[in-house]
Structure formats: C-alpha cells, structure tokens
Short mmCIF file of C-alpha atoms in Angstrom, two decimals:
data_model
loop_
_atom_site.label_atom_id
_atom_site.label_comp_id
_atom_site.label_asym_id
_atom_site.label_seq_id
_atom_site.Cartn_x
_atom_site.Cartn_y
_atom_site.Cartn_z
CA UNK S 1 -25.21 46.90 91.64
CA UNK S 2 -23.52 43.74 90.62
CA UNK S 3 -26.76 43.20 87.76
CA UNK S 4 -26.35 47.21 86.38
CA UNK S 5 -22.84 45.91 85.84
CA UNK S 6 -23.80 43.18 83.84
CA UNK S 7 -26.45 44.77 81.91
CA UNK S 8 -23.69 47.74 81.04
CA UNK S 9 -21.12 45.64 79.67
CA UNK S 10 -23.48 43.43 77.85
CA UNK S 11 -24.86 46.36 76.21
CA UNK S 12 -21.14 48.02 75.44
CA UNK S 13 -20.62 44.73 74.01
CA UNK S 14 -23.47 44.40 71.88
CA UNK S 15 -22.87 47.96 70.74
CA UNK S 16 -18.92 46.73 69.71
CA UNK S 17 -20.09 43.95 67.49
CA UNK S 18 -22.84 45.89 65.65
CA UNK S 19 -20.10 48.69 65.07
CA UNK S 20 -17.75 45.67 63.74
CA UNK S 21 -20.44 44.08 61.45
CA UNK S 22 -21.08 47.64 59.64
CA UNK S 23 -18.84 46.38 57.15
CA UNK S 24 -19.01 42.78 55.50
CA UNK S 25 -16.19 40.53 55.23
CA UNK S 26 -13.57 41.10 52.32
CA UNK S 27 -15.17 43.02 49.05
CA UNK S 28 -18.88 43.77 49.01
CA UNK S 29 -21.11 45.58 46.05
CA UNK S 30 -24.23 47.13 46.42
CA UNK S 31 -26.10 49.02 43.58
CA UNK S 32 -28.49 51.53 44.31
CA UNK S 33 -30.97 50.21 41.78
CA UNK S 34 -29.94 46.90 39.47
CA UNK S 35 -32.82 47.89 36.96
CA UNK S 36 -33.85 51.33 35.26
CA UNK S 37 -37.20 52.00 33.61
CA UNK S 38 -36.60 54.98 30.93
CA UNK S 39 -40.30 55.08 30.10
CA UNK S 40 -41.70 55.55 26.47
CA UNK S 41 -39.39 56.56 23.54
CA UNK S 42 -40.32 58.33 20.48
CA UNK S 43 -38.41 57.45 17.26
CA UNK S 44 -36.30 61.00 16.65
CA UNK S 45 -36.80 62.18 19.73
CA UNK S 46 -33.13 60.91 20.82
CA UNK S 47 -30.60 58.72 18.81
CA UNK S 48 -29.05 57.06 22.33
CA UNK S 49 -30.06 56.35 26.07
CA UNK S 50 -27.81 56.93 29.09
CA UNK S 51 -28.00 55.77 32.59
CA UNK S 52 -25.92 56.01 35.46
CA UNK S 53 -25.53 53.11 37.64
CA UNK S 54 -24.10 53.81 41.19
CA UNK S 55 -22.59 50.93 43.34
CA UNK S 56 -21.17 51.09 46.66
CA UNK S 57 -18.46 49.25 48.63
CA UNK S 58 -20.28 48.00 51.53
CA UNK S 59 -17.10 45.63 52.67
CA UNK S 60 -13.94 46.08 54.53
CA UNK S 61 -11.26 45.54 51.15
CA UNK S 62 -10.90 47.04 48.21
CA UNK S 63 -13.64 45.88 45.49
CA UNK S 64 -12.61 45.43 41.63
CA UNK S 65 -14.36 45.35 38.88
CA UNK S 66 -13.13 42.57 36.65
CA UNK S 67 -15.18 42.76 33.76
CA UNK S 68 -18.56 44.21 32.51
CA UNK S 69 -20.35 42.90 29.47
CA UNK S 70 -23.13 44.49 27.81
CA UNK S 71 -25.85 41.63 26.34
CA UNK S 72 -25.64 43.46 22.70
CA UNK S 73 -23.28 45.86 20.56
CA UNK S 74 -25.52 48.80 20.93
CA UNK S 75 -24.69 49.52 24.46
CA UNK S 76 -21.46 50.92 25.63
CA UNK S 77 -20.09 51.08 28.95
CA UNK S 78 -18.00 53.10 31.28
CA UNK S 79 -17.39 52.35 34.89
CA UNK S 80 -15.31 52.94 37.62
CA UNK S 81 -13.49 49.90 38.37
CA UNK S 82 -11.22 49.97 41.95
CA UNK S 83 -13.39 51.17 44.52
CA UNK S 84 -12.58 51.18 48.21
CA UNK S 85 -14.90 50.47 51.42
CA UNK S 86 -17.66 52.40 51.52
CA UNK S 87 -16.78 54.85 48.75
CA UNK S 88 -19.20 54.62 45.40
CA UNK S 89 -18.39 53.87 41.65
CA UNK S 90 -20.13 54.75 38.70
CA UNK S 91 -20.87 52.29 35.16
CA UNK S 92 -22.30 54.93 32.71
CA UNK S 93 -24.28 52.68 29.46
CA UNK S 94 -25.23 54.36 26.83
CA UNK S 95 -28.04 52.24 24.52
CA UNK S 96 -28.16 53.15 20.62
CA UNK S 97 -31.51 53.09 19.93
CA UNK S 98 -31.84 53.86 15.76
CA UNK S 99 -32.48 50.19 15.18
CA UNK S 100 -35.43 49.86 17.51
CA UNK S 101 -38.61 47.93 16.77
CA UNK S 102 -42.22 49.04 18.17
CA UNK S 103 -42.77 47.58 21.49
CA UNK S 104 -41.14 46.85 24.57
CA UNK S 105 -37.27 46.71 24.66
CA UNK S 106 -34.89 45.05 27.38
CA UNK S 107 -30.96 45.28 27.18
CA UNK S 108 -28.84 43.93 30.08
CA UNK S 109 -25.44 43.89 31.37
CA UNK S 110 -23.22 41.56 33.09
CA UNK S 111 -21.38 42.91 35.65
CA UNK S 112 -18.53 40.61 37.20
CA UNK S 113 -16.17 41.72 40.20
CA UNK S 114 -14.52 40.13 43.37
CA UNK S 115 -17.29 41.03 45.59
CA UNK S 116 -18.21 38.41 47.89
CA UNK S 117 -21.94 38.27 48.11
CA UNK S 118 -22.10 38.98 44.03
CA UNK S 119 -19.58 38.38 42.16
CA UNK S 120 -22.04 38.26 39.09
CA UNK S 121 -24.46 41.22 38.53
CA UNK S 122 -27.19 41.35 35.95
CA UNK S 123 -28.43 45.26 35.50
CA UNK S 124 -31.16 45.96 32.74
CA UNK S 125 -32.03 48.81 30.63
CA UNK S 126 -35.90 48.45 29.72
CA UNK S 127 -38.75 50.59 27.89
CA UNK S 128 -40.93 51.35 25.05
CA UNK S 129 -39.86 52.45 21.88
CA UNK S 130 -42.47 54.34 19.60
CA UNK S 131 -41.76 54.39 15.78
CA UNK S 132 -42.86 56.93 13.77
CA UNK S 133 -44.96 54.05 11.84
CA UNK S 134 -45.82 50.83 13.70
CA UNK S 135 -46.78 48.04 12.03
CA UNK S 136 -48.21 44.15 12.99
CA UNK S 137 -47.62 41.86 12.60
CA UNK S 138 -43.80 41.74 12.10
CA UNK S 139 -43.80 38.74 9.28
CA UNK S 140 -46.41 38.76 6.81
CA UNK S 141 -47.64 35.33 5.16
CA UNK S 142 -49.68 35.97 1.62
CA UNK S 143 -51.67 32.94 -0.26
CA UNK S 144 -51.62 33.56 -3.92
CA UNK S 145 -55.51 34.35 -5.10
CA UNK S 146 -56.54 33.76 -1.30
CA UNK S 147 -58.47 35.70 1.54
CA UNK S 148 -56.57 39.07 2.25
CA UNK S 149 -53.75 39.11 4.54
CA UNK S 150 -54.72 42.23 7.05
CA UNK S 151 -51.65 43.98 8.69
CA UNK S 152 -52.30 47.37 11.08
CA UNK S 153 -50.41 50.70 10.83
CA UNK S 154 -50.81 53.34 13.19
CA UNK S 155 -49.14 56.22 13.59
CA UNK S 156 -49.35 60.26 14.86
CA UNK S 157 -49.74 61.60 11.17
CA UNK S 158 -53.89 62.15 10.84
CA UNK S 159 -53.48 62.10 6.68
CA UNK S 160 -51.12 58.90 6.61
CA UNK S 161 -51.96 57.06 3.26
CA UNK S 162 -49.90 53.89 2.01
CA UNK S 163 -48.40 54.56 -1.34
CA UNK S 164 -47.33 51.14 -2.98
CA UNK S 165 -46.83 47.99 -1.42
CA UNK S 166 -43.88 45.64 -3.14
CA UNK S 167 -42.34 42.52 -2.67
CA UNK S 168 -38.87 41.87 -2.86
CA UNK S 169 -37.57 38.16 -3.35
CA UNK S 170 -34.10 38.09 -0.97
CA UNK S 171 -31.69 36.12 -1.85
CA UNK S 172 -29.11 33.29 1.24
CA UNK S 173 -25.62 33.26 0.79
CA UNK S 174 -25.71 34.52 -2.70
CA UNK S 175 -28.06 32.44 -4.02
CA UNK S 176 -31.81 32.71 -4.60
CA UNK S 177 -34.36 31.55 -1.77
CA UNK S 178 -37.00 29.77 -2.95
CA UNK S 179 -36.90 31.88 -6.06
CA UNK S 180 -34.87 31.28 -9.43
CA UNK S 181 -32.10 33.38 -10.24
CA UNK S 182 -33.63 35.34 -12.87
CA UNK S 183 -36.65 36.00 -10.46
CA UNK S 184 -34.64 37.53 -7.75
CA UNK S 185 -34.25 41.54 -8.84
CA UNK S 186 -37.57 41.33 -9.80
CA UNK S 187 -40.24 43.01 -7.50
CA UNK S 188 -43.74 41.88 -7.18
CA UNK S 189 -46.59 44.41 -7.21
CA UNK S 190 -48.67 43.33 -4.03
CA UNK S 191 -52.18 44.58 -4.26
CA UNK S 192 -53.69 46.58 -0.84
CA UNK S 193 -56.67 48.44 0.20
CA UNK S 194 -56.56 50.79 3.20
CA UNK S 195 -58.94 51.71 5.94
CA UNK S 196 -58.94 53.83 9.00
CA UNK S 197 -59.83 52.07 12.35
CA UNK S 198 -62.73 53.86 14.16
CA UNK S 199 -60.67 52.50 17.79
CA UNK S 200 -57.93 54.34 18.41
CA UNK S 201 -54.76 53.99 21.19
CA UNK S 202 -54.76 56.97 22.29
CA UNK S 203 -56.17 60.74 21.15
CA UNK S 204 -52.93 61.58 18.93
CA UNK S 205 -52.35 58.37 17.63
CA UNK S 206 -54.25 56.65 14.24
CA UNK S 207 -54.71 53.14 13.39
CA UNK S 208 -55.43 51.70 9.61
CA UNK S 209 -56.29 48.57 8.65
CA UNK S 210 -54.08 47.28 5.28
CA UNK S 211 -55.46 44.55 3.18
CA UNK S 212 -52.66 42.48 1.14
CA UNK S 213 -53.25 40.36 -1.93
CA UNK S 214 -51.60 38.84 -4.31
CA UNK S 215 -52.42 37.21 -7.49
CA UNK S 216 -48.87 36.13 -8.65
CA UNK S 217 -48.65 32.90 -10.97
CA UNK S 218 -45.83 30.67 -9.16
CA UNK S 219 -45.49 27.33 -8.49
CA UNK S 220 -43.29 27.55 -4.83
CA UNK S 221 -43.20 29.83 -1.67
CA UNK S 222 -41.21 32.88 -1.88
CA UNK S 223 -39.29 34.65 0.58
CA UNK S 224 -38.50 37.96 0.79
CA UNK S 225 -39.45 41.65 1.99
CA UNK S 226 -42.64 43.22 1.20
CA UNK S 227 -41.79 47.21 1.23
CA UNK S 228 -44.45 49.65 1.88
CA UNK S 229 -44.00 53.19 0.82
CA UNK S 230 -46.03 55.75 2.64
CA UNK S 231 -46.19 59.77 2.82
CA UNK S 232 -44.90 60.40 6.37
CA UNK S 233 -42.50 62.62 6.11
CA UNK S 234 -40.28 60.86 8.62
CA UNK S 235 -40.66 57.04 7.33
CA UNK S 236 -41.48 57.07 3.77
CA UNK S 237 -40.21 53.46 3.30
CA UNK S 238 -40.60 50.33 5.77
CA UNK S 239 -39.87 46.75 5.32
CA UNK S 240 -41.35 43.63 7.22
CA UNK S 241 -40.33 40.17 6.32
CA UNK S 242 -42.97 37.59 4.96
CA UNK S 243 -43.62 35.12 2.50
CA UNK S 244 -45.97 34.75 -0.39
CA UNK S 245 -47.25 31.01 -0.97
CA UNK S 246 -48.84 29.72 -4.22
CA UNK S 247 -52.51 28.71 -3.96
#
C-alpha cells in the first residue's frame, strides 16, 4: 500500500511540474517558419511579394516587439508588436521586386524583441526571379580589334533578334571616367553577330549566343554601359556594365 502511495504522488508530482514548464520563463517567441521559399518569379507577372510571418508567445509575460529591420528599402513591414502568452502576432513584408536581376534572390529581416531565448531574429525572403531577357554575364570586358567577347541571351520569345548593340561612356561624380570630356555623350557602335543555341533550359525557353567586337581607335580603357536593343515587346532596351580596353 505504502509503495502505490509513493508511486501516486510521484506521478501527481511529475504531472505538476510538466504542467508548470508549459510556459518558459519571462517572454518567449516562436515563429512558425523563420524562412519562406516563394518559388520562381516571372518579370510582369507581379510588381511585389507578400508573406505572412506568424510568431507565438510561448512564455509566461507579455512579449514586445522592439524593432524590426528589413536588410534593404524594397521590403516593407507590418507586424504586430505586444503580444501576450500564448496568443500569436503577425509581421506582414511585402518585397518590391521591379528591380530584380536573373537568378536567385535573398532579402532578410531583423527582427529584435525582449524574448528571452531570441531576442534577435533573422527571417528571409528567398527565390528566383525570371526576366523577360536574361543575359550573362552581368559585366562585359571588350579588347579593341581582339577575339569576340560572347555574352548569352535567352528568353521565352522564339523570334527574339538583337537590334543594335551601343556603348555608352558613364561619367563619376560629374566628371568623365576614363574618357575625355568631349568623348562622354558620344556612343560607340559595338559590332555583334547572333546565333541560336541548339541546348536549351527548358521547352519554352531560347538561348542565343551574342558575339561583341569592337574596333574603336583609343588609347585607354573605357567605362561605361553597353545597351542592347532587342524586339521583345516587353524589354526592348537592356543595359549591362563593362568595359572596352584598347589593344
């Protein structure tokens, strides 16, 4: 009798301390997910991203959010910030995506509160952006009467066809880069063949090959942007950084 006893009010007590530790002590924050994959997006398709982040209280006082700090000016934020114990808050971002480049993207914010097992959250927005036009590589490096430089477009339009190809000197703080003055408004005609690229991505998508020369007389590198015009209807100009070097 005397050993039921013992087992009963071990096992009451056992049962009191796991109801006790439900809670943690003081504030406590618990998202359900920290990251959120939003897949592959197509340039048009949507000028903005929005997720919903949902955090819980998981401690016995009340949690504040102190501050939250998105990693770049094209996200905004709005979240719940007083939340008590085991009720749930909600941080709504919303990601600007119009000045996307091809490829993978990543954009993160810092989320900072009195919780006591994280005061300092990192949460991340990541996926693919598709432009209509994609082009590599992203800087471009010509050699004046030289071997053609070789870039790759592809795209979803079956009849895409480069128009003209020109360079445009830029110019630092007002003044020219590695160009003189009088150089600077002046474009230079950069001479290209295209191809198509039997290997494709995938079945809607087309790749071209685009050959770059110049034959420029100049005596020092110039920076600038080389601007290729093109008959999609949705990206009839894009511009990619590079430099064109003398021979």
């Amino acid at each position: 009798m005397m050993v039921r006893d013992i087992l009963r009010s071990a096992l009451c007590m056992c049962a009191l301390g796991f109801g006790m530790n439900m809670f943690a002590a003081g504030p406590s924050i618990q998202f359900d997910a920290e990251i959120a994959q939003v897949g592959s997006i197509a340039e048009g398709s949507v000028s903005e991203i929005k997720h919903e982040y949902h955090y819980t209280n998981t401690g016995d006082a009340t949690l504040k959010l102190t501050d939250v700090r998105p990693g770049c000016g094209c996200t905004l934020v709005r979240f719940d910030t007083v939340i008590a114990p085991g009720k749930t808050g909600v941080l709504t971002a919303r990601v600007n995506i119009t000045a996307l480049s091809n490829g993978h993207f990543s954009k993160s914010i810092t989320v900072l509160s009195n919780a006591s097992n994280k005061p300092t959250a990192r949460l991340e927005i990541s996926g693919t952006f598709a432009p209509y036009v994609a082009a590599t590589p992203e800087y471009i490096r010509i050699v004046n009467n030289k071997e053609a430089t070789v870039i790759t477009m592809t795209t979803t339009l079956a009849s895409f066809e480069v128009k003209k190809i020109t360079f445009k000197p830029t110019t630092r703080n007002g003044a020219a880069t590695d160009v003189v003055a009088w150089q600077v408004p002046l474009p230079v005609f950069v001479n290209f063949k295209q191809t198509m690229v039997d290997s494709t991505k995938t079945s809607d998508s087309h790749m071209y090959k685009i050959e770059l020369s110049s034959d420029v007389s100049q005596t020092q590198e110039i920076e600038g942007l080389f601007i290729i015009q093109t008959n999609h209807p949705h990206k009839e100009e894009l511009s990619i950084r590079g430099k064109i070097y003398p021979q």
